[in-house]
Short mmCIF file of C-alpha atoms and ligand atoms in Angstrom, two decimals:
data_model
loop_
_atom_site.label_atom_id
_atom_site.label_comp_id
_atom_site.label_asym_id
_atom_site.label_seq_id
_atom_site.Cartn_x
_atom_site.Cartn_y
_atom_site.Cartn_z
CA MET A 1481 -7.00 -9.55 -23.35
CA ALA A 1482 -5.54 -9.62 -19.85
CA THR A 1483 -4.39 -6.44 -18.04
CA ALA A 1484 -2.45 -5.91 -14.75
CA SER A 1485 -0.73 -2.97 -12.90
CA ALA A 1486 1.63 -2.68 -10.33
CA PRO A 1487 2.67 0.18 -8.07
CA GLY A 1488 5.88 2.02 -7.50
CA LYS A 1489 7.72 1.66 -4.08
CA ILE A 1490 9.83 3.67 -1.91
CA ILE A 1491 12.41 2.29 0.65
CA LEU A 1492 11.85 4.25 3.94
CA PHE A 1493 14.87 2.85 5.70
CA GLY A 1494 17.90 0.29 5.23
CA GLU A 1495 18.94 0.41 1.35
CA HIS A 1496 22.22 -1.22 0.72
CA ALA A 1497 22.70 -2.57 4.41
CA VAL A 1498 19.92 -4.69 3.34
CA VAL A 1499 22.05 -6.32 0.69
CA TYR A 1500 24.00 -7.45 3.30
CA GLY A 1501 21.60 -9.18 5.45
CA ARG A 1502 20.06 -6.12 7.29
CA PRO A 1503 16.55 -5.29 7.48
CA ALA A 1504 14.95 -2.47 5.45
CA LEU A 1505 11.43 -1.06 5.53
CA ALA A 1506 9.77 -0.23 2.23
CA ALA A 1507 6.22 0.71 1.09
CA PRO A 1508 4.19 0.89 -1.86
CA VAL A 1509 3.61 4.32 -3.66
CA THR A 1510 0.30 3.78 -5.53
CA GLN A 1511 0.44 7.23 -7.50
CA VAL A 1512 2.81 5.68 -9.70
CA GLN A 1513 2.29 2.59 -11.53
CA ALA A 1514 3.31 0.16 -14.37
CA THR A 1515 0.44 -1.44 -16.36
CA ALA A 1516 0.92 -4.56 -18.82
CA THR A 1517 -1.80 -5.48 -21.18
CA VAL A 1518 -1.70 -8.78 -23.27
CA GLY A 1519 -4.09 -9.00 -26.21
CA ALA A 1520 -3.96 -11.43 -29.46
CA ASP A 1521 -2.39 -9.99 -32.55
CA ALA A 1522 -3.11 -11.36 -36.01
CA ARG A 1523 0.59 -10.53 -37.15
CA GLY A 1524 1.72 -13.67 -35.88
CA GLY A 1525 4.35 -14.51 -33.02
CA VAL A 1526 4.77 -12.40 -29.74
CA TRP A 1527 5.37 -8.46 -30.17
CA VAL A 1528 6.63 -6.42 -27.32
CA LYS A 1529 5.72 -2.65 -27.18
CA ALA A 1530 6.67 -0.19 -24.59
CA PRO A 1531 6.44 3.48 -26.04
CA ASP A 1532 7.83 4.96 -22.97
CA VAL A 1533 11.38 3.59 -23.85
CA GLY A 1534 10.67 3.48 -27.81
CA LEU A 1535 10.35 -0.44 -27.99
CA SER A 1536 8.22 -2.04 -30.62
CA ALA A 1537 9.71 -5.38 -31.81
CA PRO A 1538 9.15 -8.95 -31.96
CA LEU A 1539 10.03 -10.83 -29.00
CA ALA A 1540 12.43 -13.15 -31.24
CA ASP A 1541 14.40 -9.99 -32.01
CA LEU A 1542 15.10 -9.26 -28.69
CA ALA A 1543 18.40 -10.32 -26.62
CA PRO A 1544 18.16 -12.71 -24.00
CA ASP A 1545 19.48 -10.15 -21.58
CA GLN A 1546 16.78 -7.38 -22.70
CA PRO A 1547 14.91 -7.22 -19.18
CA LEU A 1548 11.41 -6.92 -20.88
CA ALA A 1549 12.15 -9.96 -23.07
CA ALA A 1550 13.61 -12.15 -20.38
CA VAL A 1551 10.67 -11.57 -18.04
CA ILE A 1552 8.04 -12.77 -20.84
CA ARG A 1553 10.36 -15.65 -21.80
CA SER A 1554 10.64 -16.61 -17.91
CA VAL A 1555 6.72 -16.76 -18.01
CA PHE A 1556 6.57 -18.78 -20.79
CA SER A 1557 9.33 -21.00 -19.33
CA ALA A 1558 7.61 -21.02 -15.85
CA LEU A 1559 4.14 -22.08 -17.33
CA GLY A 1560 5.43 -24.65 -19.79
CA VAL A 1561 4.50 -23.00 -22.79
CA SER A 1562 6.89 -23.97 -25.96
CA ARG A 1563 4.78 -22.29 -28.56
CA PRO A 1564 3.37 -18.99 -27.39
CA PRO A 1565 -0.02 -17.72 -29.02
CA ASP A 1566 0.55 -14.63 -31.32
CA CYS A 1567 0.22 -11.58 -28.95
CA THR A 1568 1.28 -8.43 -28.25
CA VAL A 1569 2.46 -7.67 -24.84
CA HIS A 1570 1.83 -4.03 -24.16
CA VAL A 1571 3.94 -1.78 -21.43
CA ARG A 1572 3.04 1.55 -19.85
CA SER A 1573 4.78 3.07 -17.08
CA THR A 1574 4.47 6.30 -14.93
CA ILE A 1575 7.43 5.40 -12.72
CA PRO A 1576 10.61 7.35 -13.61
CA VAL A 1577 13.16 4.88 -14.82
CA ALA A 1578 16.59 4.64 -12.69
CA SER A 1579 14.85 6.83 -9.79
CA GLY A 1580 14.52 4.38 -7.06
CA LEU A 1581 10.95 4.07 -7.24
CA GLY A 1582 10.82 0.44 -8.43
CA SER A 1583 10.16 0.87 -12.24
CA GLY A 1584 11.70 -2.05 -13.14
CA ALA A 1585 10.23 -4.66 -10.74
CA ALA A 1586 6.71 -2.89 -11.15
CA VAL A 1587 7.03 -3.78 -15.06
CA SER A 1588 8.13 -6.92 -14.23
CA VAL A 1589 5.41 -7.58 -11.80
CA ALA A 1590 2.54 -6.26 -14.29
CA VAL A 1591 4.01 -8.36 -17.34
CA ILE A 1592 3.84 -11.56 -15.26
CA ARG A 1593 0.67 -11.15 -13.97
CA ALA A 1594 -0.88 -10.02 -17.31
CA LEU A 1595 0.86 -12.55 -19.41
CA SER A 1596 0.18 -15.61 -16.99
CA ALA A 1597 -3.50 -14.58 -16.86
CA PHE A 1598 -3.79 -13.97 -20.81
CA LEU A 1599 -2.50 -17.61 -21.12
CA GLY A 1600 -5.06 -18.87 -18.27
CA GLN A 1601 -2.72 -19.79 -15.89
CA PRO A 1602 -2.60 -16.87 -13.38
CA LEU A 1603 0.63 -17.23 -11.15
CA THR A 1604 0.36 -16.86 -7.14
CA ASP A 1605 2.00 -13.89 -5.55
CA GLU A 1606 4.71 -16.19 -4.38
CA GLN A 1607 5.40 -17.13 -8.00
CA VAL A 1608 4.99 -13.72 -9.46
CA ASN A 1609 7.80 -12.48 -6.86
CA ALA A 1610 9.94 -15.28 -7.53
CA LEU A 1611 9.92 -14.60 -11.14
CA ALA A 1612 10.19 -10.71 -10.68
CA PHE A 1613 13.48 -11.41 -8.18
CA GLU A 1614 15.12 -13.32 -11.08
CA ALA A 1615 14.24 -10.33 -13.54
CA GLU A 1616 15.84 -8.03 -10.75
CA LYS A 1617 19.09 -9.67 -10.99
CA LEU A 1618 19.06 -8.41 -14.60
CA HIS A 1619 18.56 -4.78 -13.41
CA HIS A 1620 20.70 -4.81 -10.35
CA GLY A 1621 23.24 -7.44 -10.30
CA THR A 1622 22.62 -8.54 -6.70
CA PRO A 1623 19.65 -7.50 -5.67
CA SER A 1624 18.14 -8.10 -2.06
CA GLY A 1625 14.81 -8.86 -3.36
CA ILE A 1626 13.19 -5.79 -1.46
CA ASP A 1627 11.74 -4.21 -4.70
CA ASN A 1628 9.93 -7.43 -6.31
CA THR A 1629 8.62 -8.16 -2.91
CA VAL A 1630 6.83 -4.77 -1.95
CA ILE A 1631 5.55 -4.38 -5.28
CA THR A 1632 4.29 -7.81 -5.58
CA TYR A 1633 2.39 -7.65 -2.34
CA GLY A 1634 1.43 -4.05 -2.71
CA GLN A 1635 2.20 -3.57 1.01
CA ALA A 1636 4.47 -2.02 3.62
CA VAL A 1637 6.89 -4.43 4.55
CA TYR A 1638 9.81 -5.17 7.08
CA PHE A 1639 11.96 -6.90 4.83
CA VAL A 1640 15.18 -9.09 5.44
CA ARG A 1641 16.66 -10.91 2.69
CA GLY A 1642 15.98 -14.66 2.08
CA GLN A 1643 13.24 -14.42 4.87
CA PRO A 1644 9.37 -14.71 4.69
CA ILE A 1645 8.03 -10.93 4.33
CA GLU A 1646 6.72 -9.22 7.47
CA ARG A 1647 3.75 -7.00 6.78
CA LEU A 1648 4.36 -3.36 8.50
CA LYS A 1649 1.96 -2.56 11.16
CA VAL A 1650 1.30 1.19 11.29
CA GLY A 1651 0.22 2.77 14.20
CA MET A 1652 -1.26 6.07 12.81
CA PRO A 1653 -0.88 7.38 9.07
CA PHE A 1654 2.29 9.02 8.15
CA THR A 1655 2.67 11.38 5.36
CA LEU A 1656 5.61 11.31 3.12
CA VAL A 1657 6.59 13.49 0.39
CA ILE A 1658 8.93 12.32 -2.47
CA GLY A 1659 11.38 14.33 -4.47
CA ASP A 1660 12.85 13.48 -7.57
CA THR A 1661 16.48 14.71 -8.41
CA GLY A 1662 15.65 14.07 -12.22
CA VAL A 1663 19.28 12.40 -12.24
CA ALA A 1664 19.04 9.04 -13.55
CA ALA A 1665 21.42 6.54 -11.48
CA PRO A 1666 21.46 2.84 -12.01
CA THR A 1667 21.39 1.19 -8.82
CA LYS A 1668 23.79 -1.51 -10.22
CA GLU A 1669 26.60 1.03 -9.97
CA SER A 1670 25.97 2.46 -6.48
CA VAL A 1671 25.64 -1.36 -5.29
CA ALA A 1672 28.82 -2.30 -7.21
CA ASP A 1673 30.59 0.65 -5.48
CA VAL A 1674 29.44 -0.09 -1.89
CA ARG A 1675 30.54 -3.80 -2.67
CA ARG A 1676 34.03 -2.49 -3.73
CA LEU A 1677 34.20 -0.32 -0.38
CA TRP A 1678 33.27 -3.49 1.77
CA GLU A 1679 35.71 -5.55 0.11
CA ALA A 1680 38.38 -3.20 0.93
CA ASP A 1681 37.45 -2.71 4.45
CA PRO A 1682 34.87 -5.26 5.49
CA GLN A 1683 34.81 -4.38 9.14
CA ARG A 1684 34.35 -0.71 8.83
CA TRP A 1685 31.40 -1.30 6.65
CA GLU A 1686 30.06 -3.99 8.72
CA ARG A 1687 29.78 -1.55 11.31
CA VAL A 1688 27.69 0.66 9.26
CA PHE A 1689 25.30 -1.58 8.25
CA ASP A 1690 24.63 -2.87 11.73
CA GLN A 1691 24.27 0.75 12.92
CA ILE A 1692 21.66 1.04 9.79
CA GLY A 1693 20.14 -2.26 10.98
CA GLU A 1694 19.65 -0.49 14.40
CA ILE A 1695 17.77 2.57 13.07
CA VAL A 1696 15.48 0.15 10.98
CA ARG A 1697 14.62 -1.80 13.88
CA ALA A 1698 13.88 1.43 15.88
CA ALA A 1699 11.81 2.62 12.81
CA ARG A 1700 9.81 -0.14 12.95
CA SER A 1701 8.84 0.39 16.42
CA ALA A 1702 8.26 3.98 15.93
CA LEU A 1703 6.03 3.39 12.94
CA GLU A 1704 3.96 0.88 15.06
CA ARG A 1705 3.73 3.42 18.08
CA GLY A 1706 3.00 6.18 15.63
CA ASP A 1707 5.90 8.33 16.83
CA TRP A 1708 6.73 10.75 14.22
CA ARG A 1709 9.34 12.80 15.73
CA LEU A 1710 11.57 9.70 16.28
CA LEU A 1711 11.01 8.52 13.03
CA GLY A 1712 11.84 11.92 11.47
CA ALA A 1713 15.23 11.91 13.40
CA LEU A 1714 15.83 8.33 12.43
CA MET A 1715 15.04 9.01 8.75
CA ASP A 1716 18.02 11.87 9.24
CA ASP A 1717 20.64 9.37 11.05
CA ASN A 1718 20.00 7.22 8.04
CA HIS A 1719 20.68 9.55 5.47
CA THR A 1720 24.12 10.47 7.47
CA LEU A 1721 25.10 6.87 7.26
CA LEU A 1722 24.06 6.58 3.45
CA GLN A 1723 26.41 9.67 2.95
CA GLU A 1724 29.17 7.87 4.60
CA LEU A 1725 28.54 5.04 2.33
CA THR A 1726 29.06 7.61 -0.68
CA VAL A 1727 25.68 6.74 -2.40
CA SER A 1728 24.14 10.30 -1.69
CA SER A 1729 25.03 13.02 -3.99
CA ALA A 1730 24.91 17.10 -4.12
CA GLU A 1731 21.50 17.27 -5.69
CA LEU A 1732 20.21 14.46 -3.11
CA ASP A 1733 21.77 16.38 -0.09
CA ARG A 1734 20.28 19.55 -1.60
CA LEU A 1735 16.62 18.26 -1.77
CA VAL A 1736 17.02 16.91 1.81
CA ASP A 1737 18.41 19.88 3.04
CA ALA A 1738 15.35 21.71 1.45
CA ALA A 1739 13.03 19.47 3.10
CA ARG A 1740 14.31 19.83 6.49
CA GLY A 1741 14.60 23.58 6.18
CA SER A 1742 10.72 23.65 5.16
CA GLY A 1743 9.65 22.02 8.32
CA ALA A 1744 10.11 18.00 7.72
CA LEU A 1745 10.30 16.06 10.43
CA GLY A 1746 13.21 14.11 8.77
CA ALA A 1747 14.31 13.48 5.37
CA LYS A 1748 16.81 10.99 3.43
CA MET A 1749 17.78 9.82 -0.03
CA SER A 1750 15.79 6.73 -0.86
CA GLY A 1751 16.75 3.66 -2.88
CA GLY A 1752 20.37 3.11 -4.94
CA GLY A 1753 21.17 6.86 -4.66
CA ARG A 1754 23.57 8.90 -6.52
CA GLY A 1755 20.44 10.41 -7.97
CA GLY A 1756 16.81 9.33 -8.11
CA ASN A 1757 14.69 10.02 -5.16
CA MET A 1758 14.72 11.20 -1.83
CA VAL A 1759 11.86 10.86 0.89
CA ALA A 1760 10.66 13.19 3.97
CA LEU A 1761 8.31 12.71 6.76
CA VAL A 1762 5.93 15.52 7.23
CA GLU A 1763 3.02 16.64 9.46
CA PRO A 1764 0.13 16.26 6.67
CA GLN A 1765 -0.79 20.18 7.00
CA ASN A 1766 2.81 20.77 6.06
CA ALA A 1767 3.27 18.55 3.19
CA GLY A 1768 2.30 21.39 0.24
CA ALA A 1769 5.04 23.57 1.65
CA VAL A 1770 7.62 20.98 1.70
CA ALA A 1771 6.60 20.03 -1.94
CA ALA A 1772 6.98 23.49 -2.86
CA ALA A 1773 10.29 23.88 -1.10
CA LEU A 1774 11.54 20.70 -2.96
CA GLN A 1775 10.42 21.98 -6.24
CA SER A 1776 12.05 25.51 -5.59
CA ALA A 1777 15.51 23.43 -4.98
CA GLY A 1778 15.27 21.82 -8.25
CA ALA A 1779 13.20 18.74 -8.13
CA ARG A 1780 11.86 17.34 -11.17
CA GLN A 1781 8.72 15.87 -9.82
CA THR A 1782 7.20 15.52 -6.20
CA ILE A 1783 4.48 13.18 -4.88
CA ILE A 1784 2.67 13.34 -1.65
CA THR A 1785 1.61 9.94 -0.40
CA THR A 1786 0.25 8.68 2.91
CA LEU A 1787 1.20 5.23 4.72
CA SER A 1788 -1.56 4.00 6.68
O1 PMV B 141 17.31 1.86 -6.26
P1 PMV B 141 16.32 0.91 -6.10
O2 PMV B 141 15.18 1.84 -5.23
O3 PMV B 141 15.74 -0.04 -6.85
O4 PMV B 141 16.67 0.33 -4.46
C1 PMV B 141 17.80 -0.53 -4.56
C2 PMV B 141 17.87 -0.77 -3.05
C3 PMV B 141 19.31 -1.49 -2.57
O5 PMV B 141 19.32 -1.66 -1.23
C4 PMV B 141 20.24 -0.30 -2.86
C5 PMV B 141 19.71 -2.83 -3.47
C6 PMV B 141 18.76 -3.84 -3.22
O6 PMV B 141 18.73 -4.80 -3.82
O7 PMV B 141 18.23 -3.97 -2.06
#
């Protein structure tokens, strides 16, 4: 039997613009995770079980574009396994789906690691990342690759599409409060809507992406220097530009306002938007109060996490 887990992730700065070549910052969120276990199964064939989404079926019955089936088949194909051993791939996840915390990428990474270990051919991080990126294309359409990268390496990263990852150096620990609107919003749709905006007026939106890119670069240096105040202000600025990109929502704005109103240093939506999660930067002693304010403002779940 082989088991592997992968964390969730949060995008701190730069979502959407990252699809257009600008940098983004993201960090793992270890309070939530996906776990895959692969074990021998006497029933014959390969079985796939994901009780969280009500799935229990032989792999052979699943369509080619079913994300879990596609990931499993991609591992067999990468390892040259033409006749897989009888086994069950069992997946559990505490990461909310379609909420910007990287649930799809985390499930992929956990399955790739557990299955390759079960087959006696564990893959390197680079290989895991490449296979998880292929799977992301089914979830997202045109993913930048940031989710699979931060989740595979389990480290805070400064990410530019198509470039080697750069690990983020953090000058002093930062405390974040993440709030879930409870609204499931597929990233694929918001990414496609931004694409339509961009196609209609590329000059305008390239300028917005440039502004976001500048914020990300300033945020990286603020993180390295441990400058909380500046980092909070940059989060607020990034949120304003995401509103302009039309990917925020009334629920996200309400939570962002509640965080700011209860003493957060800054707050923004995170990930694809339209729903899902927001993130606030807080002073450690204020984390509980901000989480309580988010819950009063309607957050389905809050997570307090530290980036160090
Ligand atoms: O919704 P999430 O957290 O999976 O993040 C998507 C981030 C985008 O920049 C909107 C898309 C991408 O592929 O980078």
